[in-house]
Amino acid sequence: MTVDRTTVRVGETLTHHGTGFVARHLVTVLLESRPIVLGHIMVHDDGTEDGTVTIPRRVHPGWHTLRLVERRDRRSASVRIRVLPALGRPGGPGRPGDGDDRPGGGHGHSHYGSFTGRHSAPGRSEHRPGLAATGSEKALAVGGAAAALIAAGGGTMLAVRRRRSS
């Protein structure tokens, strides 16, 4: 998968090209870390796709993954992109395409992602350094602590009721 640039501002367009898909199948274009459907593209007869998407204003600046997913055969291709704030929003000056701080640059066509014929299991998350952070590793601990506090409060209420009735 290639894109016309790896750094884009919120509200701007990004052109993408993917290969290795099944002809005349529908490909969904997603922006992840929190999946946002950017559109659907019909694959050409030669298994390639070309399209342009707009980065929505609700996307937070940071590293994200632009992913093409063909659901029927579970094929996908992806590339990492850096989203900068829209002009006029906090986050500093610069032009699209500037400021790619990864080693080796990242100007022009990007080949950071590649076609894969496999996919992650549903519900399974893979952490990749540099992606925008979503969720928390502490969710289970916080949920357990909340359940313990509710149980302790219920036990206290029962003890007070029994003492009053005696």
Coordinates of N, CA and C in Angstrom, one line a residue:
M1 N 0.9 -1.2 0.0 CA 0.0 0.0 0.0 C 0.9 1.2 0.0
T2 N 0.5 2.2 -0.8 CA 1.2 3.5 -0.8 C 0.3 4.6 -0.6
V3 N 0.8 5.7 -0.1 CA 0.1 7.0 0.1 C 0.9 8.1 -0.5
D4 N 0.3 9.2 -0.9 CA 1.0 10.3 -1.5 C 1.9 11.0 -0.5
R5 N 1.6 10.9 0.8 CA 2.5 11.5 1.8 C 2.2 10.8 3.1
T6 N 3.1 10.9 4.0 CA 2.9 10.2 5.3 C 2.5 11.2 6.4
T7 N 2.6 12.5 6.1 CA 2.2 13.5 7.1 C 1.0 14.3 6.5
V8 N -0.1 14.4 7.2 CA -1.2 15.1 6.7 C -1.9 15.9 7.8
R9 N -2.5 17.0 7.6 CA -3.2 17.7 8.6 C -4.7 17.3 8.6
V10 N -5.3 17.5 9.8 CA -6.7 17.3 10.0 C -7.5 18.1 9.0
G11 N -8.4 17.5 8.3 CA -9.2 18.2 7.3 C -8.7 18.1 5.9
E12 N -7.4 17.6 5.7 CA -6.9 17.5 4.4 C -7.1 16.2 3.8
T13 N -6.9 16.1 2.5 CA -7.1 14.8 1.8 C -5.8 14.0 1.6
L14 N -5.9 12.7 1.5 CA -4.8 11.8 1.4 C -5.1 10.8 0.3
T15 N -4.3 10.6 -0.7 CA -4.5 9.7 -1.8 C -3.8 8.4 -1.5
H16 N -4.4 7.2 -1.7 CA -3.9 5.9 -1.4 C -4.0 5.0 -2.6
H17 N -3.1 4.0 -2.6 CA -3.1 2.9 -3.7 C -2.8 1.6 -3.0
G18 N -3.6 0.6 -3.3 CA -3.4 -0.7 -2.7 C -3.4 -1.8 -3.8
T19 N -2.7 -2.9 -3.6 CA -2.6 -4.0 -4.5 C -2.9 -5.3 -3.8
G20 N -3.1 -6.4 -4.5 CA -3.3 -7.7 -4.0 C -4.7 -8.0 -3.5
F21 N -5.7 -7.3 -3.9 CA -7.0 -7.5 -3.5 C -7.8 -8.4 -4.5
V22 N -8.9 -8.9 -4.2 CA -9.7 -9.7 -5.1 C -10.5 -8.7 -6.0
A23 N -10.4 -8.9 -7.3 CA -11.1 -8.0 -8.3 C -12.6 -7.9 -7.9
R24 N -13.1 -6.7 -8.1 CA -14.5 -6.3 -7.9 C -15.0 -6.6 -6.5
H25 N -14.2 -6.7 -5.5 CA -14.6 -6.8 -4.1 C -14.6 -5.4 -3.5
L26 N -15.4 -5.2 -2.5 CA -15.4 -3.9 -1.8 C -14.3 -3.8 -0.7
V27 N -13.6 -2.8 -0.7 CA -12.5 -2.5 0.4 C -13.0 -1.4 1.2
T28 N -12.9 -1.6 2.6 CA -13.2 -0.5 3.5 C -11.9 0.2 3.9
V29 N -12.0 1.6 3.9 CA -10.8 2.4 4.2 C -11.0 2.8 5.7
L30 N -10.1 2.4 6.6 CA -10.2 2.8 8.0 C -9.1 3.6 8.4
L31 N -9.3 4.5 9.4 CA -8.2 5.2 10.1 C -8.3 4.7 11.5
E32 N -7.2 4.1 11.9 CA -7.1 3.6 13.3 C -6.1 4.3 14.0
S33 N -6.2 4.6 15.2 CA -6.2 3.8 16.4 C -7.6 3.5 16.9
R34 N -8.5 4.5 17.0 CA -9.9 4.2 17.2 C -10.5 4.2 15.8
P35 N -11.0 3.0 15.4 CA -11.4 2.8 14.0 C -12.4 3.8 13.5
I36 N -12.2 4.5 12.5 CA -13.1 5.5 11.8 C -13.2 5.0 10.4
V37 N -14.4 4.7 9.9 CA -14.5 4.4 8.5 C -14.5 5.6 7.7
L38 N -13.5 5.7 6.7 CA -13.4 6.9 5.9 C -14.1 6.7 4.5
G39 N -14.4 5.4 4.2 CA -15.1 5.2 2.9 C -14.9 3.8 2.5
H40 N -15.5 3.5 1.3 CA -15.5 2.2 0.7 C -15.0 2.3 -0.8
I41 N -14.2 1.4 -1.2 CA -13.6 1.5 -2.6 C -13.9 0.2 -3.3
M42 N -14.3 0.2 -4.5 CA -14.4 -1.0 -5.3 C -13.0 -1.3 -6.0
V43 N -12.6 -2.6 -5.8 CA -11.3 -3.0 -6.4 C -11.4 -3.2 -7.9
H44 N -10.4 -2.7 -8.6 CA -10.3 -2.8 -10.1 C -10.2 -4.3 -10.5
D45 N -10.3 -4.6 -11.7 CA -10.2 -5.9 -12.3 C -8.8 -6.5 -12.1
D46 N -7.8 -5.7 -12.0 CA -6.4 -6.2 -11.8 C -6.0 -6.3 -10.3
G47 N -7.0 -6.2 -9.4 CA -6.7 -6.4 -7.9 C -6.2 -5.1 -7.2
T48 N -6.2 -4.0 -7.9 CA -5.7 -2.8 -7.3 C -6.8 -1.8 -6.9
E49 N -6.5 -0.9 -6.1 CA -7.5 0.1 -5.7 C -6.8 1.5 -5.6
D50 N -7.5 2.5 -5.9 CA -7.0 3.9 -5.8 C -8.1 4.7 -5.2
G51 N -7.8 5.6 -4.3 CA -8.8 6.5 -3.7 C -8.2 7.7 -3.0
T52 N -9.1 8.6 -2.6 CA -8.7 9.7 -1.9 C -9.7 9.8 -0.7
V53 N -9.1 10.1 0.5 CA -9.9 10.2 1.7 C -9.6 11.6 2.4
T54 N -10.5 12.1 3.1 CA -10.3 13.3 3.9 C -10.2 12.9 5.4
I55 N -9.2 13.4 6.1 CA -9.0 13.2 7.5 C -10.0 14.0 8.3
P56 N -10.9 13.3 9.0 CA -12.0 14.0 9.7 C -11.5 15.0 10.8
R57 N -12.2 16.0 11.0 CA -11.8 17.0 12.1 C -11.8 16.4 13.5
R58 N -12.5 15.3 13.7 CA -12.6 14.7 15.0 C -11.3 13.8 15.3
V59 N -10.4 13.7 14.4 CA -9.2 12.8 14.6 C -8.2 13.6 15.4
H60 N -7.7 13.0 16.4 CA -6.7 13.6 17.2 C -5.3 13.5 16.5
P61 N -4.5 14.6 16.6 CA -3.2 14.6 16.1 C -2.3 13.4 16.7
G62 N -1.5 12.9 15.9 CA -0.6 11.8 16.4 C -0.4 10.8 15.3
W63 N 0.2 9.6 15.6 CA 0.4 8.6 14.7 C -0.8 7.7 14.6
H64 N -1.2 7.4 13.4 CA -2.4 6.5 13.1 C -2.0 5.5 12.0
T65 N -2.9 4.6 11.8 CA -2.8 3.6 10.8 C -3.9 3.8 9.8
L66 N -3.6 3.9 8.5 CA -4.6 3.9 7.5 C -4.6 2.5 6.9
R67 N -5.8 1.9 7.0 CA -5.9 0.5 6.7 C -7.0 0.2 5.6
L68 N -6.7 -0.6 4.7 CA -7.6 -1.1 3.7 C -8.0 -2.5 4.1
V69 N -9.3 -2.8 4.2 CA -9.7 -4.1 4.6 C -10.7 -4.7 3.7
E70 N -10.4 -5.8 3.1 CA -11.4 -6.5 2.3 C -12.0 -7.6 3.2
R71 N -13.2 -7.4 3.6 CA -13.8 -8.3 4.6 C -14.0 -9.7 4.1
R72 N -14.4 -9.9 2.9 CA -14.8 -11.2 2.4 C -13.6 -12.2 2.5
D73 N -12.5 -11.8 2.0 CA -11.3 -12.7 2.0 C -10.3 -12.4 3.1
R74 N -10.7 -11.4 4.0 CA -9.9 -11.0 5.1 C -8.5 -10.5 4.7
R75 N -8.4 -9.9 3.6 CA -7.1 -9.3 3.2 C -7.1 -7.8 3.7
S76 N -5.9 -7.4 4.0 CA -5.7 -6.0 4.4 C -4.3 -5.5 4.0
A77 N -4.2 -4.2 4.0 CA -3.0 -3.5 3.7 C -3.0 -2.3 4.6
S78 N -1.9 -1.8 5.1 CA -1.9 -0.7 5.9 C -0.6 0.1 5.8
V79 N -0.7 1.4 6.2 CA 0.5 2.3 6.3 C 0.3 3.2 7.5
R80 N 1.4 3.5 8.1 CA 1.4 4.5 9.2 C 1.5 5.9 8.7
I81 N 0.6 6.8 9.2 CA 0.6 8.2 8.9 C 0.7 9.0 10.1
R82 N 1.2 10.2 10.0 CA 1.2 11.2 11.1 C 0.2 12.3 10.8
V83 N -0.8 12.5 11.7 CA -1.8 13.5 11.5 C -1.4 14.7 12.4
L84 N -1.4 15.8 11.8 CA -1.0 17.1 12.4 C -2.3 17.9 12.7
P85 N -2.4 18.8 13.6 CA -3.6 19.6 13.8 C -3.9 20.4 12.6
A86 N -5.1 20.8 12.4 CA -5.5 21.7 11.3 C -4.8 23.0 11.5
L87 N -4.6 23.7 10.4 CA -4.0 25.1 10.5 C -5.0 25.9 11.3
G88 N -4.4 26.7 12.2 CA -5.3 27.5 13.1 C -5.6 26.9 14.4
R89 N -5.3 25.6 14.5 CA -5.5 24.9 15.8 C -4.1 24.8 16.5
P90 N -4.1 24.6 17.8 CA -2.9 24.4 18.6 C -2.1 23.2 18.0
G91 N -0.8 23.3 18.1 CA 0.0 22.2 17.7 C 1.2 22.6 16.9
G92 N 1.3 23.9 16.6 CA 2.6 24.4 15.9 C 2.4 24.6 14.5
P93 N 3.4 25.3 13.9 CA 3.4 25.7 12.5 C 3.9 24.5 11.7
G94 N 3.8 24.7 10.4 CA 4.3 23.7 9.4 C 3.3 23.5 8.3
R95 N 3.8 22.8 7.3 CA 3.0 22.5 6.1 C 2.9 21.0 6.0
P96 N 1.8 20.5 5.4 CA 1.7 19.1 5.2 C 2.9 18.5 4.5
G97 N 3.4 17.4 5.0 CA 4.6 16.7 4.5 C 5.8 17.1 5.3
D98 N 5.8 18.2 6.0 CA 6.9 18.6 6.9 C 6.9 17.9 8.2
G99 N 8.0 17.8 8.8 CA 8.0 17.4 10.2 C 7.9 15.9 10.4
D100 N 8.2 15.1 9.4 CA 8.2 13.6 9.7 C 9.5 13.3 10.4
D101 N 9.3 13.0 11.7 CA 10.5 12.8 12.6 C 10.9 11.4 12.7
R102 N 10.4 10.5 11.9 CA 10.9 9.1 11.9 C 12.3 9.0 11.3
P103 N 13.2 8.2 11.8 CA 14.5 8.0 11.1 C 14.3 7.7 9.7
G104 N 15.0 8.3 8.8 CA 15.0 8.0 7.4 C 13.9 8.8 6.6
G105 N 13.3 9.7 7.3 CA 12.3 10.6 6.7 C 11.0 10.0 6.4
G106 N 10.5 10.1 5.2 CA 9.2 9.6 4.9 C 8.5 10.4 3.9
H107 N 9.3 11.1 3.0 CA 8.7 11.9 2.0 C 8.3 11.1 0.8
G108 N 7.4 11.6 0.0 CA 7.0 10.9 -1.2 C 6.2 9.7 -0.9
H109 N 6.2 8.7 -1.8 CA 5.4 7.5 -1.6 C 5.9 6.7 -0.4
S110 N 5.0 6.2 0.4 CA 5.4 5.5 1.6 C 5.2 4.0 1.4
H111 N 6.1 3.2 1.8 CA 6.0 1.7 1.8 C 6.1 1.2 3.2
Y112 N 5.7 1.9 4.2 CA 5.8 1.5 5.6 C 4.9 0.3 5.9
G113 N 3.8 0.2 5.2 CA 2.9 -0.9 5.3 C 3.1 -1.8 4.1
S114 N 2.5 -3.0 4.2 CA 2.6 -3.9 3.1 C 1.3 -4.8 3.1
F115 N 1.1 -5.4 1.9 CA -0.1 -6.3 1.8 C 0.1 -7.5 2.7
T116 N -0.9 -7.9 3.4 CA -0.9 -9.2 4.1 C -2.1 -9.9 3.8
G117 N -2.0 -11.2 3.8 CA -3.2 -12.1 3.6 C -3.8 -12.6 4.9
R118 N -3.2 -12.1 6.0 CA -3.7 -12.6 7.3 C -4.3 -11.4 8.0
H119 N -4.9 -11.6 9.1 CA -5.5 -10.6 9.9 C -5.5 -11.0 11.4
S120 N -5.6 -10.0 12.3 CA -5.7 -10.2 13.7 C -7.0 -10.8 14.1
A121 N -7.0 -11.6 15.1 CA -8.3 -12.2 15.6 C -9.2 -11.1 16.0
P122 N -10.5 -11.2 15.8 CA -11.5 -10.2 16.3 C -11.3 -9.9 17.7
G123 N -11.3 -8.6 18.1 CA -11.2 -8.2 19.5 C -9.8 -8.2 20.0
R124 N -8.8 -8.7 19.2 CA -7.5 -8.7 19.7 C -6.8 -7.4 19.3
S125 N -6.1 -6.8 20.2 CA -5.4 -5.5 19.9 C -3.9 -5.8 19.9
E126 N -3.3 -5.2 18.9 CA -1.8 -5.2 18.9 C -1.3 -3.8 19.2
H127 N -0.3 -3.7 20.1 CA 0.3 -2.4 20.4 C 1.5 -2.2 19.5
R128 N 1.5 -1.1 18.8 CA 2.6 -0.8 17.9 C 3.2 0.6 18.4
P129 N 4.4 0.6 18.7 CA 5.0 1.9 19.2 C 4.8 3.0 18.2
G130 N 4.4 4.2 18.7 CA 4.2 5.3 17.8 C 2.7 5.6 17.4
L131 N 1.9 4.6 17.6 CA 0.5 4.8 17.4 C -0.2 5.7 18.5
A132 N -1.2 6.4 18.1 CA -1.9 7.2 19.1 C -2.4 6.3 20.2
A133 N -2.3 6.6 21.5 CA -2.8 5.8 22.6 C -4.3 5.8 22.7
T134 N -4.9 4.6 22.8 CA -6.3 4.5 23.1 C -6.5 3.4 24.2
G135 N -7.5 3.7 25.0 CA -7.7 2.7 26.1 C -6.7 2.7 27.2
S136 N -6.8 1.8 28.1 CA -5.9 1.7 29.2 C -5.6 0.3 29.6
E137 N -4.4 0.0 30.0 CA -4.1 -1.3 30.6 C -4.6 -1.5 32.0
K138 N -5.1 -0.4 32.6 CA -5.5 -0.4 34.0 C -7.0 -0.6 34.1
A139 N -7.7 -0.8 33.0 CA -9.2 -0.9 33.0 C -9.7 -2.0 33.9
L140 N -9.1 -3.2 33.9 CA -9.5 -4.3 34.7 C -9.3 -4.0 36.2
A141 N -8.2 -3.4 36.6 CA -7.9 -3.0 38.0 C -8.9 -2.0 38.5
V142 N -9.2 -1.0 37.7 CA -10.2 0.0 38.1 C -11.6 -0.6 38.2
G143 N -12.0 -1.4 37.3 CA -13.3 -2.1 37.3 C -13.4 -3.0 38.6
G144 N -12.3 -3.7 38.9 CA -12.3 -4.6 40.1 C -12.4 -3.8 41.4
A145 N -11.7 -2.6 41.4 CA -11.7 -1.8 42.6 C -13.1 -1.2 42.8
A146 N -13.8 -0.8 41.7 CA -15.2 -0.3 41.8 C -16.1 -1.4 42.3
A147 N -16.0 -2.6 41.8 CA -16.8 -3.7 42.2 C -16.6 -4.0 43.7
A148 N -15.4 -3.9 44.2 CA -15.1 -4.2 45.6 C -15.7 -3.1 46.4
L149 N -15.7 -1.8 46.0 CA -16.3 -0.8 46.8 C -17.8 -0.9 46.8
I150 N -18.4 -1.3 45.8 CA -19.9 -1.5 45.8 C -20.2 -2.7 46.7
A151 N -19.4 -3.8 46.7 CA -19.7 -4.9 47.6 C -19.5 -4.5 49.0
A152 N -18.5 -3.7 49.3 CA -18.3 -3.2 50.7 C -19.4 -2.4 51.2
G153 N -19.9 -1.5 50.3 CA -21.0 -0.6 50.6 C -22.3 -1.4 50.9
G154 N -22.5 -2.5 50.1 CA -23.7 -3.3 50.3 C -23.6 -4.1 51.6
G155 N -22.4 -4.5 52.0 CA -22.2 -5.3 53.2 C -22.4 -4.3 54.4
T156 N -22.0 -3.1 54.3 CA -22.2 -2.1 55.4 C -23.7 -1.9 55.6
M157 N -24.4 -1.7 54.5 CA -25.9 -1.5 54.6 C -26.6 -2.6 55.3
L158 N -26.2 -3.9 55.0 CA -26.8 -5.0 55.6 C -26.5 -5.1 57.1
A159 N -25.2 -4.7 57.5 CA -24.8 -4.7 58.9 C -25.6 -3.7 59.7
V160 N -25.8 -2.5 59.1 CA -26.6 -1.4 59.8 C -28.0 -1.8 60.0
R161 N -28.6 -2.4 59.0 CA -30.0 -2.9 59.1 C -30.2 -3.9 60.1
R162 N -29.3 -4.9 60.2 CA -29.4 -5.9 61.2 C -29.3 -5.3 62.6
R163 N -28.3 -4.4 62.8 CA -28.1 -3.8 64.1 C -29.4 -3.0 64.5
R164 N -30.1 -2.3 63.6 CA -31.3 -1.6 63.9 C -32.4 -2.5 64.3
S165 N -32.5 -3.6 63.6 CA -33.6 -4.5 63.9 C -33.4 -5.3 65.2
S166 N -32.2 -5.4 65.8 CA -32.0 -6.1 67.0 C -32.3 -5.4 68.2

